[in-house]
Amino acid sequence: MELIDVNLKDKVVMQHNAITSGRYDFTACQLDLLFMILAQLEIGKTEYTIHTSDIEAITGRQWQINQLTKSTELILTKMFEVEDSESYTQFVLFQYFKYLKGQRSIQVKLSEIALPYFFELKSNFTALQLKSTLSVTSKYAKRLYALGCQWRSVGKKRFELEELKKMLGLIDKKGKEQFEEISAFKKNVLEIAKKQINEESDIYFDYKLIKQGRSFRWVEIYVNAKMAQQLVINFEDSIDNQKYISKLVAYGLSQVQAELIAGKEKEKDFDILITELNEKIRQRKLKIENSVGYLVGVYQKKGILPVKN
């Protein structure tokens, strides 16, 4: 497979990948299932178990059985394609999903041929980047998202119009061009990409068409990072640790504080502290509205959280 874009600083490596380059809209439910598998991924292993209670504990999202079965049904009917100089291959990502009645658990078996693509996704993307790539449906939005990530630290990048069209596959080797009229290019490519990237991804995307004389010659792309608006299962961290962090956040600690605590103190020790906290509240030695400050103070004394000057 040929690497077409590489930016190690932002950890965005966009490959000619059957999954990320496919024009396929992954729903939030399908993304949660995919990320749960990526978080457990092991070399040589094709069978995994997904517990829906884990998804709920990490993200706060609850999926009903009909939502899950519909999501997996659609995944099983989706075919992916890969072509190189020697062959053209069609395949599906999964062999089956088995729902265990009364257990809120799903057994999953990955297709052997798809394993390299799962590892490629886990190696080349952060969770937010992969969510963004899989959530935008326009192939031009996917490509412009990748370009935007490359230049997010700079903030903007100017392309010659013809150069950008070639990068988007709108001009073939013989010079045949799609959306030759600037209005068609703007409507069918730039505006759709802008809408999808801004609604579905972790960056803000905008553009400006610039003229030379009477004709448009350049496209300037503007990019800014934005805060995540949706909790995402982080496949770079263990599921148990993510559940622990979510528990800490549920008690009122910030995400940063929760990650610091989870990295240095075991969950059972936190549970003991919560039992002591609840007892203080029951005995009216501490008001419930002061409980977060109490927890922060305990961890500051332990040297786990920094003390503000």
Coordinates of N, CA and C in Angstrom, one line a residue, residues 40-178:
Q40 N -9.1 -3.4 22.3 CA -8.7 -4.7 22.7 C -7.7 -5.5 21.8
L41 N -7.4 -4.8 20.6 CA -6.7 -5.5 19.5 C -5.4 -6.1 20.0
E42 N -5.2 -7.4 19.6 CA -4.0 -8.1 19.9 C -3.5 -8.8 18.6
I43 N -2.2 -8.9 18.4 CA -1.7 -9.6 17.2 C -2.1 -11.1 17.2
G44 N -2.7 -11.5 16.1 CA -3.0 -12.9 15.9 C -4.4 -13.3 16.5
K45 N -5.0 -12.3 17.2 CA -6.3 -12.6 17.8 C -7.5 -12.1 16.9
T46 N -8.5 -12.9 16.6 CA -9.6 -12.5 15.8 C -10.9 -12.5 16.5
E47 N -11.0 -13.1 17.7 CA -12.3 -13.1 18.4 C -12.2 -12.2 19.7
Y48 N -13.3 -11.4 19.8 CA -13.3 -10.4 20.9 C -14.7 -10.4 21.5
T49 N -14.8 -9.8 22.7 CA -16.1 -9.7 23.4 C -16.3 -8.2 23.7
I50 N -17.5 -7.7 23.3 CA -17.8 -6.3 23.6 C -18.9 -6.3 24.7
H51 N -18.7 -5.6 25.8 CA -19.7 -5.4 26.8 C -20.4 -4.0 26.6
T52 N -21.6 -4.0 26.4 CA -22.3 -2.7 26.2 C -22.2 -1.9 27.5
S53 N -22.1 -2.5 28.6 CA -22.0 -1.7 29.9 C -20.7 -1.0 29.9
D54 N -19.7 -1.5 29.2 CA -18.4 -0.7 29.2 C -18.5 0.5 28.3
I55 N -19.3 0.4 27.2 CA -19.5 1.6 26.4 C -20.2 2.6 27.2
E56 N -21.2 2.2 27.9 CA -22.0 3.1 28.7 C -21.2 3.8 29.8
A57 N -20.3 3.0 30.4 CA -19.5 3.5 31.5 C -18.5 4.6 31.0
I58 N -17.9 4.4 29.8 CA -16.9 5.2 29.2 C -17.5 6.5 28.6
T59 N -18.6 6.3 27.8 CA -19.1 7.4 27.0 C -20.4 8.0 27.6
G60 N -21.1 7.2 28.4 CA -22.4 7.7 28.9 C -23.5 7.4 27.9
R61 N -23.2 6.8 26.7 CA -24.2 6.4 25.7 C -24.8 5.0 26.0
Q62 N -26.1 4.9 25.8 CA -26.8 3.7 26.0 C -27.3 3.2 24.6
W63 N -27.0 2.0 24.2 CA -27.5 1.5 22.9 C -28.5 0.4 23.2
Q64 N -29.7 0.6 22.6 CA -30.7 -0.5 22.7 C -30.4 -1.6 21.8
I65 N -30.9 -2.8 22.1 CA -30.6 -4.0 21.3 C -31.0 -3.8 19.8
N66 N -32.1 -3.1 19.5 CA -32.4 -2.9 18.1 C -31.4 -2.0 17.4
Q67 N -30.9 -1.0 18.1 CA -29.9 -0.1 17.5 C -28.6 -0.9 17.3
L68 N -28.2 -1.8 18.2 CA -27.0 -2.6 18.0 C -27.1 -3.6 16.9
T69 N -28.2 -4.3 16.8 CA -28.4 -5.3 15.8 C -28.5 -4.7 14.4
K70 N -29.2 -3.5 14.3 CA -29.2 -2.8 13.0 C -27.9 -2.4 12.6
S71 N -27.1 -1.9 13.6 CA -25.7 -1.4 13.2 C -24.8 -2.5 12.8
T72 N -24.9 -3.6 13.4 CA -24.0 -4.8 13.0 C -24.5 -5.4 11.7
E73 N -25.8 -5.4 11.5 CA -26.3 -5.9 10.3 C -25.8 -5.1 9.1
L74 N -25.8 -3.8 9.2 CA -25.3 -2.9 8.1 C -23.8 -3.1 7.9
I75 N -23.0 -3.3 9.0 CA -21.6 -3.5 8.9 C -21.3 -4.8 8.1
L76 N -22.1 -5.8 8.5 CA -21.9 -7.1 7.8 C -22.2 -7.1 6.3
T77 N -23.0 -6.2 5.9 CA -23.4 -6.1 4.5 C -22.5 -5.2 3.7
K78 N -21.6 -4.5 4.4 CA -20.7 -3.5 3.7 C -19.4 -4.2 3.2
M79 N -19.2 -4.1 2.0 CA -18.0 -4.7 1.3 C -16.9 -3.6 1.2
F80 N -15.7 -3.9 1.4 CA -14.6 -3.0 1.2 C -13.7 -3.6 0.1
E81 N -13.0 -2.7 -0.6 CA -12.2 -3.0 -1.7 C -10.8 -2.5 -1.7
V82 N -9.9 -3.3 -2.1 CA -8.5 -2.8 -2.2 C -7.9 -3.3 -3.5
E83 N -7.2 -2.3 -4.1 CA -6.6 -2.6 -5.4 C -5.1 -2.2 -5.4
D84 N -4.2 -3.1 -5.9 CA -2.8 -2.7 -6.1 C -2.4 -3.2 -7.5
S85 N -1.1 -3.2 -7.7 CA -0.6 -3.5 -9.1 C -0.9 -4.9 -9.4
E86 N -1.1 -5.8 -8.4 CA -1.2 -7.2 -8.7 C -2.6 -7.8 -8.6
S87 N -3.4 -7.1 -7.8 CA -4.7 -7.7 -7.6 C -5.8 -6.7 -7.2
Y88 N -7.1 -7.2 -7.2 CA -8.2 -6.4 -6.8 C -9.0 -7.3 -5.8
T89 N -9.1 -6.8 -4.5 CA -9.7 -7.7 -3.5 C -10.9 -7.1 -2.9
Q90 N -12.0 -7.9 -2.7 CA -13.2 -7.5 -2.0 C -13.3 -8.3 -0.8
F91 N -13.7 -7.6 0.4 CA -13.8 -8.4 1.6 C -14.7 -7.6 2.6
V92 N -15.1 -8.3 3.7 CA -15.9 -7.7 4.7 C -15.0 -7.7 6.0
L93 N -15.3 -6.8 6.9 CA -14.4 -6.6 8.1 C -14.7 -7.7 9.1
F94 N -15.9 -8.2 9.2 CA -16.3 -9.1 10.3 C -16.9 -10.4 9.8
Q95 N -16.6 -11.5 10.5 CA -17.3 -12.8 10.1 C -18.6 -12.9 10.8
Y96 N -18.7 -12.5 12.0 CA -20.0 -12.5 12.7 C -20.1 -11.7 14.0
F97 N -21.3 -11.4 14.4 CA -21.6 -10.8 15.7 C -22.5 -11.8 16.4
K98 N -22.2 -12.2 17.6 CA -23.0 -13.1 18.3 C -23.5 -12.5 19.6
Y99 N -24.8 -12.2 19.7 CA -25.4 -11.6 20.9 C -25.7 -12.6 22.0
L100 N -25.1 -12.4 23.2 CA -25.3 -13.3 24.3 C -26.5 -12.9 25.1
K101 N -27.6 -13.6 25.1 CA -28.8 -13.2 25.7 C -28.7 -13.0 27.2
G102 N -29.2 -11.9 27.8 CA -29.2 -11.7 29.2 C -27.8 -11.2 29.7
Q103 N -26.8 -11.0 28.9 CA -25.5 -10.7 29.3 C -25.0 -9.3 28.9
R104 N -25.8 -8.7 28.0 CA -25.4 -7.4 27.4 C -24.0 -7.5 26.8
S105 N -23.7 -8.6 26.2 CA -22.4 -8.8 25.6 C -22.5 -9.3 24.2
I106 N -21.5 -8.9 23.3 CA -21.5 -9.3 21.9 C -20.1 -10.0 21.6
Q107 N -20.2 -11.2 21.1 CA -18.9 -11.8 20.7 C -18.7 -11.5 19.2
V108 N -17.5 -11.1 18.9 CA -17.2 -10.6 17.5 C -16.1 -11.4 17.0
K109 N -16.1 -11.8 15.7 CA -15.0 -12.4 15.0 C -14.6 -11.5 13.8
L110 N -13.3 -11.1 13.8 CA -12.9 -10.3 12.7 C -12.5 -11.2 11.5
S111 N -12.6 -10.7 10.3 CA -12.1 -11.5 9.1 C -10.6 -11.5 9.1
E112 N -10.1 -12.6 8.8 CA -8.6 -12.7 8.8 C -7.9 -11.7 7.9
I113 N -8.6 -11.6 6.7 CA -8.0 -10.7 5.7 C -8.0 -9.2 6.1
A114 N -8.9 -8.9 7.0 CA -9.1 -7.5 7.4 C -8.1 -7.1 8.6
L115 N -7.5 -8.1 9.2 CA -6.6 -7.8 10.4 C -5.6 -6.7 10.1
P116 N -4.9 -6.7 9.0 CA -3.9 -5.6 8.8 C -4.5 -4.2 8.8
Y117 N -5.8 -4.1 8.4 CA -6.4 -2.8 8.3 C -6.8 -2.3 9.7
F118 N -7.2 -3.2 10.6 CA -7.5 -2.8 12.0 C -6.3 -2.3 12.7
F119 N -5.1 -3.0 12.5 CA -3.9 -2.6 13.1 C -3.4 -1.3 12.5
E120 N -3.7 -1.1 11.2 CA -3.3 0.2 10.5 C -4.1 1.3 11.1
L121 N -5.4 1.1 11.4 CA -6.2 2.2 12.0 C -5.7 2.5 13.3
K122 N -5.4 1.5 14.2 CA -4.9 1.8 15.5 C -3.6 2.5 15.6
S123 N -2.7 2.1 14.6 CA -1.4 2.7 14.6 C -1.3 4.1 14.1
N124 N -2.2 4.4 13.1 CA -2.0 5.7 12.3 C -3.0 6.8 12.7
F125 N -3.9 6.5 13.7 CA -4.9 7.5 14.0 C -5.0 7.6 15.5
T126 N -5.3 8.8 16.0 CA -5.9 8.9 17.4 C -7.4 8.7 17.2
A127 N -8.1 8.5 18.4 CA -9.5 8.2 18.3 C -10.3 9.3 17.7
L128 N -10.0 10.5 18.0 CA -10.7 11.7 17.5 C -10.5 11.8 16.0
Q129 N -9.2 11.6 15.5 CA -8.9 11.7 14.1 C -9.7 10.6 13.3
L130 N -9.7 9.4 13.9 CA -10.4 8.3 13.2 C -11.9 8.5 13.2
K131 N -12.4 9.0 14.3 CA -13.9 9.3 14.3 C -14.2 10.4 13.2
S132 N -13.3 11.4 13.1 CA -13.6 12.4 12.1 C -13.5 11.9 10.7
T133 N -12.5 11.1 10.5 CA -12.3 10.5 9.1 C -13.5 9.6 8.7
L134 N -14.0 8.8 9.7 CA -15.1 7.9 9.4 C -16.4 8.5 9.4
S135 N -16.6 9.7 10.0 CA -17.9 10.3 10.1 C -18.2 11.2 8.9
V136 N -17.2 11.7 8.3 CA -17.5 12.5 7.1 C -17.7 11.6 5.9
T137 N -18.8 11.8 5.1 CA -19.1 10.8 4.1 C -18.6 11.2 2.7
S138 N -18.4 12.5 2.4 CA -17.9 12.9 1.1 C -16.4 12.5 1.0
K139 N -16.1 11.9 -0.1 CA -14.7 11.6 -0.3 C -13.8 12.8 -0.4
Y140 N -14.3 13.9 -0.8 CA -13.6 15.2 -0.9 C -13.4 15.7 0.6
A141 N -14.4 15.5 1.4 CA -14.3 16.0 2.8 C -13.2 15.2 3.5
K142 N -13.2 13.9 3.2 CA -12.1 13.0 3.9 C -10.7 13.5 3.5
R143 N -10.6 13.8 2.2 CA -9.3 14.3 1.7 C -8.9 15.6 2.2
L144 N -9.9 16.6 2.2 CA -9.6 17.9 2.8 C -9.4 17.9 4.3
Y145 N -10.1 17.0 5.0 CA -9.8 16.8 6.4 C -8.4 16.4 6.6
A146 N -7.9 15.5 5.8 CA -6.5 15.0 5.9 C -5.5 16.2 5.7
L147 N -5.8 16.9 4.6 CA -5.0 18.1 4.3 C -5.0 19.1 5.5
G148 N -6.2 19.4 6.0 CA -6.4 20.3 7.1 C -5.6 19.9 8.3
C149 N -5.6 18.6 8.6 CA -4.8 18.2 9.8 C -3.3 18.4 9.6
Q150 N -2.9 18.3 8.3 CA -1.5 18.5 8.0 C -1.0 20.0 8.3
W151 N -2.0 20.9 8.2 CA -1.6 22.3 8.3 C -2.3 23.0 9.5
R152 N -2.8 22.2 10.4 CA -3.5 22.8 11.6 C -2.5 23.6 12.4
S153 N -1.3 23.2 12.5 CA -0.3 24.0 13.4 C 0.1 25.3 12.7
V154 N -0.1 25.4 11.4 CA 0.2 26.6 10.7 C -1.0 27.5 10.6
G155 N -2.2 26.9 10.5 CA -3.4 27.7 10.5 C -4.0 27.9 9.1
K156 N -3.1 28.0 8.1 CA -3.6 28.1 6.7 C -2.6 27.6 5.7
K157 N -3.1 27.3 4.5 CA -2.2 26.9 3.4 C -2.9 27.3 2.1
R158 N -2.1 27.8 1.2 CA -2.6 28.2 -0.1 C -2.2 27.2 -1.1
F159 N -3.1 26.8 -2.0 CA -2.9 25.9 -3.1 C -3.3 26.5 -4.4
E160 N -2.6 26.2 -5.4 CA -3.1 26.6 -6.7 C -4.3 25.8 -7.0
L161 N -5.3 26.3 -7.6 CA -6.6 25.7 -7.9 C -6.4 24.3 -8.6
E162 N -5.6 24.4 -9.6 CA -5.3 23.2 -10.4 C -4.6 22.1 -9.6
E163 N -3.7 22.5 -8.7 CA -3.0 21.6 -7.9 C -3.9 20.9 -6.9
L164 N -4.8 21.7 -6.3 CA -5.8 21.1 -5.3 C -6.7 20.1 -6.0
K165 N -7.2 20.5 -7.2 CA -8.1 19.6 -7.9 C -7.4 18.3 -8.3
K166 N -6.1 18.3 -8.6 CA -5.4 17.1 -8.9 C -5.3 16.3 -7.6
M167 N -5.0 16.9 -6.5 CA -4.9 16.2 -5.2 C -6.2 15.5 -4.8
L168 N -7.3 16.1 -5.2 CA -8.6 15.6 -4.9 C -9.1 14.6 -6.0
G169 N -8.3 14.3 -7.0 CA -8.7 13.4 -8.0 C -9.7 13.9 -9.0
L170 N -9.8 15.2 -9.1 CA -10.7 15.9 -10.0 C -10.2 16.1 -11.4
I171 N -8.9 15.9 -11.6 CA -8.2 16.1 -12.9 C -7.4 14.8 -13.1
D172 N -7.8 14.0 -14.1 CA -7.1 12.8 -14.4 C -5.8 13.0 -15.1
K173 N -5.1 11.9 -15.4 CA -3.8 12.0 -16.1 C -3.9 12.6 -17.5
K174 N -5.0 12.4 -18.1 CA -5.2 13.0 -19.5 C -5.7 14.4 -19.5
G175 N -5.9 15.0 -18.3 CA -6.3 16.4 -18.2 C -7.8 16.6 -18.1
K176 N -8.6 15.5 -18.1 CA -10.0 15.6 -18.0 C -10.4 16.0 -16.6
E177 N -11.3 17.0 -16.5 CA -11.6 17.7 -15.3 C -13.0 17.6 -14.9
Q178 N -13.3 17.3 -13.6 CA -14.6 17.3 -13.0 C -14.9 18.7 -12.4

